Amino acid sequence: MEYEIGADESVSTAVLRAVSAVEGREPRTLRPLADVVDPAALDTLFDPRYDGTPRTGGRLSFVYNECYITVDNGEYLTLQLLEDRLCDERTQEPSASCIW
């Protein structure tokens, strides 16, 4: 699933909304994001600089609630269920789309 982060939406809020949509659950029923990553630090990584100029580039990936999440440039995030990323060593070669 790809999710576009809204202009007035924090990255941490976007993660919760996207994961809850994928899992079909209310955000408040999810494991606390703070168990995996500091939400304030996550937001700060992609916030504009002190002079107001946007940060460009940047990518962060982590696992939260059985989802592999990648945040790109604070504008988009991609979610993939861990079960979809796991590879069977007997049938697949290693690739960027699977975890070994």
Tab-separated table of C-alpha atoms in Angstrom:
chain	number	residue	atom	x	y	z
A	1	MET	CA	0.000	0.000	0.000
A	2	GLU	CA	1.202	3.482	-0.796
A	3	TYR	CA	0.066	6.446	1.287
A	4	GLU	CA	0.571	10.114	0.517
A	5	ILE	CA	1.228	12.132	3.647
A	6	GLY	CA	-0.928	15.247	3.782
A	7	ALA	CA	0.668	18.691	3.927
A	8	ASP	CA	-0.669	19.284	7.459
A	9	GLU	CA	-0.276	15.666	8.617
A	10	SER	CA	2.626	14.511	10.752
A	11	VAL	CA	4.581	11.462	9.649
A	12	SER	CA	3.723	9.634	12.875
A	13	THR	CA	-0.007	10.258	12.355
A	14	ALA	CA	0.274	9.085	8.748
A	15	VAL	CA	1.910	5.843	9.911
A	16	LEU	CA	-0.925	5.169	12.358
A	17	ARG	CA	-3.619	5.959	9.782
A	18	ALA	CA	-2.024	3.839	7.068
A	19	VAL	CA	-1.419	0.823	9.324
A	20	SER	CA	-4.937	1.013	10.725
A	21	ALA	CA	-6.321	1.111	7.166
A	22	VAL	CA	-4.271	-1.919	6.107
A	23	GLU	CA	-5.288	-3.875	9.198
A	24	GLY	CA	-8.894	-2.671	9.229
A	25	ARG	CA	-8.611	-1.466	12.826
A	26	GLU	CA	-9.056	1.810	14.663
A	27	PRO	CA	-5.729	3.609	15.263
A	28	ARG	CA	-6.303	3.611	19.030
A	29	THR	CA	-6.388	-0.213	19.044
A	30	LEU	CA	-2.887	-0.504	17.536
A	31	ARG	CA	0.255	-1.123	19.541
A	32	PRO	CA	1.735	2.247	20.599
A	33	LEU	CA	4.073	3.579	17.921
A	34	ALA	CA	6.417	4.666	20.720
A	35	ASP	CA	7.141	0.971	21.391
A	36	VAL	CA	9.020	0.943	18.070
A	37	VAL	CA	10.119	4.496	17.284
A	38	ASP	CA	9.890	7.855	19.049
A	39	PRO	CA	6.978	9.604	17.259
A	40	ALA	CA	8.379	13.088	17.955
A	41	ALA	CA	11.786	12.099	16.559
A	42	LEU	CA	10.116	10.535	13.509
A	43	ASP	CA	8.232	13.766	12.833
A	44	THR	CA	11.337	15.894	13.381
A	45	LEU	CA	13.356	13.881	10.858
A	46	PHE	CA	11.063	15.065	8.082
A	47	ASP	CA	10.015	18.495	9.385
A	48	PRO	CA	11.220	21.609	7.541
A	49	ARG	CA	14.554	23.041	8.613
A	50	TYR	CA	14.720	25.826	11.195
A	51	ASP	CA	14.712	28.459	8.436
A	52	GLY	CA	11.519	26.959	6.975
A	53	THR	CA	13.096	25.371	3.899
A	54	PRO	CA	11.942	21.828	3.238
A	55	ARG	CA	14.207	18.881	3.807
A	56	THR	CA	14.784	16.984	0.597
A	57	GLY	CA	15.551	13.337	0.260
A	58	GLY	CA	15.701	11.025	3.175
A	59	ARG	CA	14.298	7.574	3.691
A	60	LEU	CA	13.547	5.625	6.819
A	61	SER	CA	12.325	2.038	7.083
A	62	PHE	CA	11.127	0.189	10.159
A	63	VAL	CA	8.784	-2.575	11.236
A	64	TYR	CA	5.606	-1.695	13.109
A	65	ASN	CA	2.581	-3.874	13.809
A	66	GLU	CA	3.577	-6.626	11.385
A	67	CYS	CA	4.111	-4.043	8.609
A	68	TYR	CA	7.350	-3.044	6.915
A	69	ILE	CA	7.093	0.735	6.554
A	70	THR	CA	9.245	3.010	4.431
A	71	VAL	CA	8.907	6.795	4.667
A	72	ASP	CA	10.251	8.673	1.648
A	73	ASN	CA	11.045	12.362	1.944
A	74	GLY	CA	8.283	12.828	4.534
A	75	GLU	CA	5.793	12.886	1.646
A	76	TYR	CA	5.013	9.228	1.011
A	77	LEU	CA	5.037	6.027	2.909
A	78	THR	CA	4.856	2.482	1.674
A	79	LEU	CA	3.518	-0.375	3.758
A	80	GLN	CA	4.004	-4.030	3.121
A	81	LEU	CA	2.778	-6.780	5.403
A	82	LEU	CA	5.699	-8.744	6.796
A	83	GLU	CA	4.124	-11.996	5.675
A	84	ASP	CA	4.262	-10.691	2.095
A	85	ARG	CA	7.957	-9.755	2.439
A	86	LEU	CA	9.193	-13.043	3.824
A	87	CYS	CA	10.892	-15.292	1.311
A	88	ASP	CA	10.988	-19.026	1.155
A	89	GLU	CA	14.683	-19.839	0.772
A	90	ARG	CA	13.866	-22.834	-1.377
A	91	THR	CA	11.937	-20.899	-4.014
A	92	GLN	CA	13.266	-17.337	-4.177
A	93	GLU	CA	16.570	-15.622	-4.591
A	94	PRO	CA	17.337	-12.723	-2.233
A	95	SER	CA	15.972	-9.393	-3.410
A	96	ALA	CA	15.109	-5.963	-2.088
A	97	SER	CA	11.475	-7.051	-1.755
A	98	CYS	CA	12.025	-9.849	0.744
A	99	ILE	CA	13.578	-10.238	4.176
A	100	TRP	CA	16.201	-12.904	4.802
